[in-house]
Amino acid sequence: MEMIRIDKKQLLSFCVKTFEACGVKTADAQDCADVLVAADARGIPSHGVARLQRYINGLQEGLMDPVIEPEVIRETPVSLLVDARGALGAPVSCQTMQSVLDKAEQSGMAFGAVRNSNHYGIAGYYAMKALEKDMIGISMTNTAALGVPTYGKQVMFGTNPIAFAAPADKEKAFVLDMSTTVVTRGKIEIYDREHRSLEPGWAVDKDGLSVSNPGPLLEDMFHRRGGGIVPLGGDSESSGGHKGFGLAMMVDILTGVLSGSAWGADIYDKGESSARVSHCFGAMKIDLFMDALEFRRNMDKMLQDIRNMTPAEGHEQVYFAGQKEFEAETHSLAEGIPLAENVYQTLRKIGVELSVPFS
């Protein structure tokens, strides 16, 4: 598919202005824009500016509050619980992760949880904030219920992504950013926009049978008629699907249950409100365990060992988690951020509607 490349600064500026046009204060608009654009720059279009229309709809319909201030419910030197109160997910997540990093700087490690929030973008964005501080970062969120348990046919958990970031020295960092389902809803939406059939083993219909048409699946999931995405590992125990299901439940425990919020099938989009999701963030200082420079150099060796492996026949290289995304980001900065034609046209339409020019 031919892609249209847009300068990163131009795309960021447009997104900031569209959020501001919807009543979002500048600092929060910058957080929202940065998270969305970072996804496209890193080659994750399912969570990029293609979601801008959904954010604008949520703000205009009152499903997301652009001005409400999150409330700290509990706090200790090593922990934080925040009630987002329906605010945009990215700003409250940036603020909470920063608090976690500040606490970890003083205490060695810290965790924070956020409840009653909204979509926060790519999980890896927040985990990576720990890298520049010689810390290991963790980020996860539950989502609207879209995943079907192993041998089930009704959604009972979200795509529930997990991100883990560990710094290296001369190598790029190790950044694992993965859903606990085979694919995300965002990818299903991409296939729907591009009129493509889903890959076998990605999702099941309301009878528990493999489904290939993304449109009806998205409708059935939204209206909770049955069917959904299968867990990481596939639709059976023999393929390891029960492991992905277990990881999804772990995320629900650390985000929804631990924060005193909803989890599982109780998280869903409704006509009058969007799904209220929860997040969890963590950070730990490497020098609690060993010299940080020694750790980074050891990480270099580990990552180099992976990069230098002889690949299987028919493949050019073995990649470690985050490597492809860093390469995509480098290319995006040099050549412009790639956008699909339909996404580009949607942004132009948004610009006309909000009087924010987009070339």
Short mmCIF file of C-alpha atoms in Angstrom, two decimals:
data_model
loop_
_atom_site.label_atom_id
_atom_site.label_comp_id
_atom_site.label_asym_id
_atom_site.label_seq_id
_atom_site.Cartn_x
_atom_site.Cartn_y
_atom_site.Cartn_z
CA MET A 1 0.00 0.00 0.00
CA GLU A 2 1.32 3.44 -0.92
CA MET A 3 1.89 5.64 2.12
CA ILE A 4 1.91 9.42 2.44
CA ARG A 5 4.77 10.70 4.57
CA ILE A 6 4.26 13.71 6.83
CA ASP A 7 6.90 15.66 8.74
CA LYS A 8 6.75 14.78 12.43
CA LYS A 9 6.64 18.40 13.63
CA GLN A 10 3.82 19.18 11.22
CA LEU A 11 1.80 16.17 12.35
CA LEU A 12 2.39 16.95 16.03
CA SER A 13 1.38 20.58 15.56
CA PHE A 14 -1.83 19.59 13.75
CA CYS A 15 -2.81 17.10 16.45
CA VAL A 16 -2.10 19.58 19.26
CA LYS A 17 -4.26 22.21 17.58
CA THR A 18 -7.14 19.78 17.03
CA PHE A 19 -7.13 18.81 20.70
CA GLU A 20 -7.00 22.47 21.70
CA ALA A 21 -9.96 23.15 19.38
CA CYS A 22 -11.88 20.59 21.43
CA GLY A 23 -11.18 22.40 24.71
CA VAL A 24 -8.07 20.51 25.83
CA LYS A 25 -5.44 22.66 27.53
CA THR A 26 -2.14 22.96 25.70
CA ALA A 27 0.01 20.79 27.99
CA ASP A 28 -2.53 17.94 27.86
CA ALA A 29 -2.99 18.37 24.11
CA GLN A 30 0.77 17.98 23.68
CA ASP A 31 0.75 14.74 25.69
CA CYS A 32 -2.12 13.32 23.62
CA ALA A 33 -0.53 14.32 20.34
CA ASP A 34 2.90 13.01 21.31
CA VAL A 35 1.56 9.56 22.22
CA LEU A 36 -0.46 9.20 19.00
CA VAL A 37 2.33 10.42 16.72
CA ALA A 38 4.89 8.26 18.52
CA ALA A 39 2.84 5.19 17.61
CA ASP A 40 2.87 6.02 13.88
CA ALA A 41 6.55 6.96 13.99
CA ARG A 42 7.39 3.60 15.56
CA GLY A 43 5.40 1.65 12.99
CA ILE A 44 2.29 0.98 15.11
CA PRO A 45 -0.50 2.60 13.04
CA SER A 46 -3.22 0.72 14.93
CA HIS A 47 -2.64 3.13 17.84
CA GLY A 48 -1.61 6.24 15.93
CA VAL A 49 -3.37 9.29 14.52
CA ALA A 50 -5.99 7.04 12.94
CA ARG A 51 -7.53 7.16 16.43
CA LEU A 52 -7.70 10.96 16.46
CA GLN A 53 -11.30 10.95 15.18
CA ARG A 54 -12.33 8.67 18.04
CA TYR A 55 -10.74 11.03 20.56
CA ILE A 56 -12.47 14.04 19.01
CA ASN A 57 -15.82 12.24 19.05
CA GLY A 58 -15.31 11.35 22.71
CA LEU A 59 -14.51 14.96 23.61
CA GLN A 60 -17.36 16.44 21.59
CA GLU A 61 -19.90 13.97 22.96
CA GLY A 62 -18.74 14.45 26.55
CA LEU A 63 -17.43 10.90 26.93
CA MET A 64 -13.96 12.24 27.74
CA ASP A 65 -13.55 15.30 29.97
CA PRO A 66 -10.96 17.77 28.64
CA VAL A 67 -10.67 19.92 31.77
CA ILE A 68 -11.36 17.73 34.81
CA GLU A 69 -8.40 17.29 37.18
CA PRO A 70 -7.46 13.75 38.27
CA GLU A 71 -7.50 13.09 42.02
CA VAL A 72 -4.81 11.36 44.08
CA ILE A 73 -6.64 8.82 46.26
CA ARG A 74 -3.72 7.15 48.06
CA GLU A 75 -0.02 7.91 48.15
CA THR A 76 3.10 6.61 49.87
CA PRO A 77 6.82 7.09 49.11
CA VAL A 78 6.65 4.05 46.80
CA SER A 79 3.07 4.03 45.49
CA LEU A 80 0.32 6.13 44.03
CA LEU A 81 -3.38 5.59 43.25
CA VAL A 82 -5.02 8.16 40.98
CA ASP A 83 -8.67 8.55 39.97
CA ALA A 84 -8.68 10.03 36.46
CA ARG A 85 -12.38 10.89 36.81
CA GLY A 86 -12.99 10.40 33.10
CA ALA A 87 -10.08 12.54 31.90
CA LEU A 88 -8.08 11.85 28.75
CA GLY A 89 -5.83 8.85 29.27
CA ALA A 90 -2.52 10.17 27.96
CA PRO A 91 -2.08 13.24 30.20
CA VAL A 92 -2.98 11.47 33.44
CA SER A 93 -0.73 8.57 32.46
CA CYS A 94 2.20 10.88 31.70
CA GLN A 95 1.71 12.61 35.04
CA THR A 96 1.42 9.35 36.96
CA MET A 97 4.45 7.78 35.28
CA GLN A 98 6.47 10.90 36.10
CA SER A 99 5.41 10.62 39.75
CA VAL A 100 6.42 6.95 39.73
CA LEU A 101 9.84 7.86 38.32
CA ASP A 102 10.31 10.62 40.91
CA LYS A 103 9.41 8.21 43.71
CA ALA A 104 11.71 5.53 42.34
CA GLU A 105 14.53 8.07 42.17
CA GLN A 106 14.18 8.51 45.92
CA SER A 107 13.10 5.05 47.06
CA GLY A 108 14.61 2.76 44.43
CA MET A 109 11.34 1.52 42.99
CA ALA A 110 7.71 2.57 42.82
CA PHE A 111 4.35 1.69 41.29
CA GLY A 112 1.31 3.73 40.40
CA ALA A 113 -2.24 2.82 39.37
CA VAL A 114 -4.86 4.91 37.57
CA ARG A 115 -8.58 4.18 37.49
CA ASN A 116 -11.57 5.65 35.63
CA SER A 117 -9.36 6.64 32.72
CA ASN A 118 -9.55 6.44 28.93
CA HIS A 119 -7.41 5.03 26.11
CA TYR A 120 -3.75 5.90 26.78
CA GLY A 121 -2.10 4.96 23.49
CA ILE A 122 0.85 2.58 23.18
CA ALA A 123 1.91 1.04 26.47
CA GLY A 124 5.58 1.22 25.53
CA TYR A 125 5.50 5.04 25.46
CA TYR A 126 5.30 5.16 29.25
CA ALA A 127 7.67 2.29 30.01
CA MET A 128 10.31 3.97 27.83
CA LYS A 129 10.26 7.09 30.03
CA ALA A 130 12.33 5.11 32.54
CA LEU A 131 15.19 4.48 30.09
CA GLU A 132 16.87 7.87 30.32
CA LYS A 133 16.99 7.55 34.11
CA ASP A 134 18.80 4.18 34.18
CA MET A 135 15.61 2.50 35.31
CA ILE A 136 13.52 -0.40 34.10
CA GLY A 137 10.01 0.72 33.19
CA ILE A 138 6.71 -1.16 33.23
CA SER A 139 3.35 -0.10 31.83
CA MET A 140 0.06 -1.91 31.32
CA THR A 141 -3.62 -1.16 30.86
CA ASN A 142 -6.87 -3.05 30.68
CA THR A 143 -9.27 -2.26 27.85
CA ALA A 144 -12.85 -2.75 26.84
CA ALA A 145 -13.60 -6.48 26.81
CA LEU A 146 -12.64 -7.81 23.37
CA GLY A 147 -10.89 -11.09 24.15
CA VAL A 148 -12.47 -14.52 24.29
CA PRO A 149 -11.06 -16.97 26.90
CA THR A 150 -9.61 -20.25 25.76
CA TYR A 151 -12.57 -22.41 24.59
CA GLY A 152 -14.99 -19.54 25.19
CA LYS A 153 -17.18 -17.54 22.82
CA GLN A 154 -18.05 -14.49 24.93
CA VAL A 155 -15.61 -11.66 25.56
CA MET A 156 -14.28 -11.67 29.13
CA PHE A 157 -11.11 -9.55 29.04
CA GLY A 158 -9.47 -6.80 27.00
CA THR A 159 -6.47 -6.79 24.71
CA ASN A 160 -4.70 -5.78 27.95
CA PRO A 161 -1.23 -4.77 26.73
CA ILE A 162 2.00 -5.09 28.72
CA ALA A 163 5.16 -3.04 28.13
CA PHE A 164 8.60 -3.57 29.63
CA ALA A 165 11.62 -1.39 28.82
CA ALA A 166 15.25 -2.00 29.83
CA PRO A 167 18.12 0.33 28.80
CA ALA A 168 21.25 -0.67 26.92
CA ASP A 169 24.44 1.29 26.29
CA LYS A 170 25.40 1.51 22.62
CA GLU A 171 22.53 -0.71 21.47
CA LYS A 172 18.95 0.46 21.38
CA ALA A 173 16.88 -0.46 24.42
CA PHE A 174 14.90 -3.67 24.83
CA VAL A 175 11.26 -2.57 24.61
CA LEU A 176 8.60 -5.26 24.79
CA ASP A 177 5.18 -3.80 23.98
CA MET A 178 2.56 -6.46 23.36
CA SER A 179 -1.12 -7.17 23.66
CA THR A 180 -2.24 -10.29 25.48
CA THR A 181 -4.52 -11.15 22.56
CA VAL A 182 -3.26 -12.39 19.18
CA VAL A 183 -3.97 -8.94 17.69
CA THR A 184 -5.49 -5.67 18.91
CA ARG A 185 -8.83 -4.15 18.01
CA GLY A 186 -6.82 -1.44 16.23
CA LYS A 187 -5.43 -4.02 13.83
CA ILE A 188 -8.90 -5.45 13.22
CA GLU A 189 -10.00 -1.89 12.41
CA ILE A 190 -7.12 -1.46 9.95
CA TYR A 191 -8.19 -4.64 8.14
CA ASP A 192 -11.76 -3.37 8.06
CA ARG A 193 -10.71 0.01 6.60
CA GLU A 194 -8.60 -1.75 3.98
CA HIS A 195 -11.33 -4.32 3.19
CA ARG A 196 -9.01 -7.22 4.02
CA SER A 197 -9.88 -10.62 5.46
CA LEU A 198 -8.63 -11.49 8.93
CA GLU A 199 -5.93 -14.13 9.27
CA PRO A 200 -7.15 -17.56 10.42
CA GLY A 201 -6.88 -17.96 14.19
CA TRP A 202 -7.19 -14.27 15.05
CA ALA A 203 -10.79 -14.16 16.19
CA VAL A 204 -13.96 -16.19 16.63
CA ASP A 205 -17.60 -15.35 15.96
CA LYS A 206 -20.50 -15.59 18.39
CA ASP A 207 -20.59 -19.37 17.89
CA GLY A 208 -16.92 -19.73 18.77
CA LEU A 209 -15.89 -20.40 15.15
CA SER A 210 -13.02 -18.73 13.30
CA VAL A 211 -14.10 -15.49 11.58
CA SER A 212 -12.55 -13.69 8.61
CA ASN A 213 -14.79 -10.64 8.04
CA PRO A 214 -13.65 -7.80 10.34
CA GLY A 215 -16.74 -5.57 9.96
CA PRO A 216 -19.37 -7.83 11.54
CA LEU A 217 -16.87 -8.89 14.21
CA LEU A 218 -16.32 -5.27 15.26
CA GLU A 219 -20.08 -4.71 15.38
CA ASP A 220 -20.68 -7.88 17.41
CA MET A 221 -17.93 -6.99 19.89
CA PHE A 222 -19.21 -3.43 20.34
CA HIS A 223 -22.78 -4.60 20.92
CA ARG A 224 -21.63 -7.56 23.05
CA ARG A 225 -23.42 -10.13 20.89
CA GLY A 226 -20.63 -12.67 21.24
CA GLY A 227 -17.36 -13.41 19.50
CA GLY A 228 -14.04 -11.67 19.90
CA ILE A 229 -10.26 -11.84 19.60
CA VAL A 230 -8.50 -14.97 20.86
CA PRO A 231 -5.73 -14.86 23.50
CA LEU A 232 -2.05 -14.67 22.66
CA GLY A 233 -1.09 -18.21 21.72
CA GLY A 234 -4.27 -19.00 19.85
CA ASP A 235 -7.65 -20.61 20.43
CA SER A 236 -6.56 -23.78 22.24
CA GLU A 237 -4.41 -24.99 25.12
CA SER A 238 -2.25 -27.02 22.74
CA SER A 239 -1.16 -23.76 21.05
CA GLY A 240 -0.64 -21.97 24.38
CA GLY A 241 -3.75 -19.79 24.33
CA HIS A 242 -4.33 -20.38 28.03
CA LYS A 243 -1.04 -18.57 28.71
CA GLY A 244 -2.20 -15.45 26.91
CA PHE A 245 -5.50 -15.68 28.77
CA GLY A 246 -3.60 -15.89 32.05
CA LEU A 247 -1.50 -12.82 31.18
CA ALA A 248 -4.66 -10.88 30.30
CA MET A 249 -6.13 -11.71 33.70
CA MET A 250 -2.86 -10.67 35.37
CA VAL A 251 -3.15 -7.25 33.72
CA ASP A 252 -6.77 -6.95 34.87
CA ILE A 253 -5.67 -7.74 38.43
CA LEU A 254 -2.87 -5.15 38.46
CA THR A 255 -4.99 -2.46 36.80
CA GLY A 256 -8.69 -2.93 37.52
CA VAL A 257 -8.85 -5.06 40.66
CA LEU A 258 -5.90 -3.39 42.40
CA SER A 259 -7.18 0.12 41.69
CA GLY A 260 -10.71 -0.66 42.87
CA SER A 261 -12.15 -0.25 39.38
CA ALA A 262 -13.86 -2.43 36.78
CA TRP A 263 -12.29 -5.42 35.06
CA GLY A 264 -13.12 -8.09 32.53
CA ALA A 265 -16.54 -8.07 30.90
CA ASP A 266 -17.63 -5.09 33.04
CA ILE A 267 -15.47 -2.81 30.86
CA TYR A 268 -17.28 -1.94 27.65
CA ASP A 269 -18.23 1.01 25.47
CA LYS A 270 -21.80 2.22 25.93
CA GLY A 271 -23.93 4.67 24.03
CA GLU A 272 -23.72 7.23 26.82
CA SER A 273 -20.11 6.73 27.89
CA SER A 274 -16.83 5.21 26.80
CA ALA A 275 -15.21 2.32 28.62
CA ARG A 276 -13.53 3.42 31.84
CA VAL A 277 -10.18 1.67 31.87
CA SER A 278 -7.34 1.44 34.38
CA HIS A 279 -3.56 1.53 34.07
CA CYS A 280 -0.55 0.41 36.09
CA PHE A 281 2.98 1.84 35.93
CA GLY A 282 6.22 0.78 37.56
CA ALA A 283 9.89 1.74 37.69
CA MET A 284 12.98 0.35 39.41
CA LYS A 285 16.50 1.71 39.63
CA ILE A 286 19.08 -0.63 38.18
CA ASP A 287 21.72 0.37 40.72
CA LEU A 288 19.68 -1.29 43.44
CA PHE A 289 21.11 -4.52 42.04
CA MET A 290 24.28 -3.64 40.14
CA ASP A 291 26.22 -0.79 38.57
CA ALA A 292 23.99 0.77 35.90
CA LEU A 293 26.76 1.03 33.30
CA GLU A 294 27.65 -2.63 33.78
CA PHE A 295 23.99 -3.54 33.29
CA ARG A 296 23.74 -1.51 30.08
CA ARG A 297 26.89 -3.13 28.71
CA ASN A 298 25.53 -6.56 29.57
CA MET A 299 22.35 -5.62 27.74
CA ASP A 300 24.47 -4.65 24.73
CA LYS A 301 25.97 -8.12 24.72
CA MET A 302 22.56 -9.78 25.00
CA LEU A 303 21.03 -7.71 22.21
CA GLN A 304 24.07 -8.12 19.96
CA ASP A 305 23.86 -11.88 20.43
CA ILE A 306 20.30 -11.75 19.11
CA ARG A 307 21.09 -9.41 16.21
CA ASN A 308 24.09 -11.51 15.14
CA MET A 309 22.24 -14.82 15.08
CA THR A 310 22.05 -16.70 11.80
CA PRO A 311 18.38 -16.44 10.81
CA ALA A 312 16.19 -19.31 9.70
CA GLU A 313 16.06 -20.01 5.98
CA GLY A 314 13.96 -17.46 4.13
CA HIS A 315 14.46 -14.72 6.73
CA GLU A 316 16.99 -11.89 6.79
CA GLN A 317 17.40 -11.27 10.50
CA VAL A 318 16.38 -12.19 14.03
CA TYR A 319 14.95 -9.17 15.84
CA PHE A 320 14.73 -8.41 19.56
CA ALA A 321 11.71 -6.62 21.01
CA GLY A 322 11.74 -2.94 20.08
CA GLN A 323 14.36 -3.19 17.34
CA LYS A 324 11.93 -2.86 14.43
CA GLU A 325 10.18 0.04 16.14
CA PHE A 326 13.46 1.94 16.67
CA GLU A 327 14.37 1.37 13.02
CA ALA A 328 10.94 2.62 11.93
CA GLU A 329 11.31 5.67 14.15
CA THR A 330 14.70 6.53 12.62
CA HIS A 331 13.22 6.22 9.13
CA SER A 332 10.18 8.32 10.11
CA LEU A 333 12.35 11.15 11.40
CA ALA A 334 14.39 11.17 8.21
CA GLU A 335 11.66 10.61 5.61
CA GLY A 336 8.45 11.62 7.38
CA ILE A 337 5.85 9.63 9.29
CA PRO A 338 3.93 7.20 7.04
CA LEU A 339 0.15 7.52 6.92
CA ALA A 340 -2.28 5.43 4.90
CA GLU A 341 -4.25 7.38 2.29
CA ASN A 342 -7.56 6.92 4.13
CA VAL A 343 -6.02 8.15 7.41
CA TYR A 344 -4.50 11.15 5.63
CA GLN A 345 -7.90 12.06 4.14
CA THR A 346 -9.57 11.67 7.55
CA LEU A 347 -7.09 14.13 9.06
CA ARG A 348 -7.81 16.61 6.27
CA LYS A 349 -11.55 16.23 6.97
CA ILE A 350 -10.95 16.82 10.69
CA GLY A 351 -8.93 19.91 9.83
CA VAL A 352 -11.78 21.37 7.78
CA GLU A 353 -14.36 20.64 10.48
CA LEU A 354 -12.26 22.19 13.27
CA SER A 355 -10.71 24.98 11.17
CA VAL A 356 -7.24 23.57 11.73
CA PRO A 357 -5.40 23.49 8.39
CA PHE A 358 -3.79 20.20 7.37
CA SER A 359 -1.97 20.09 4.06
#
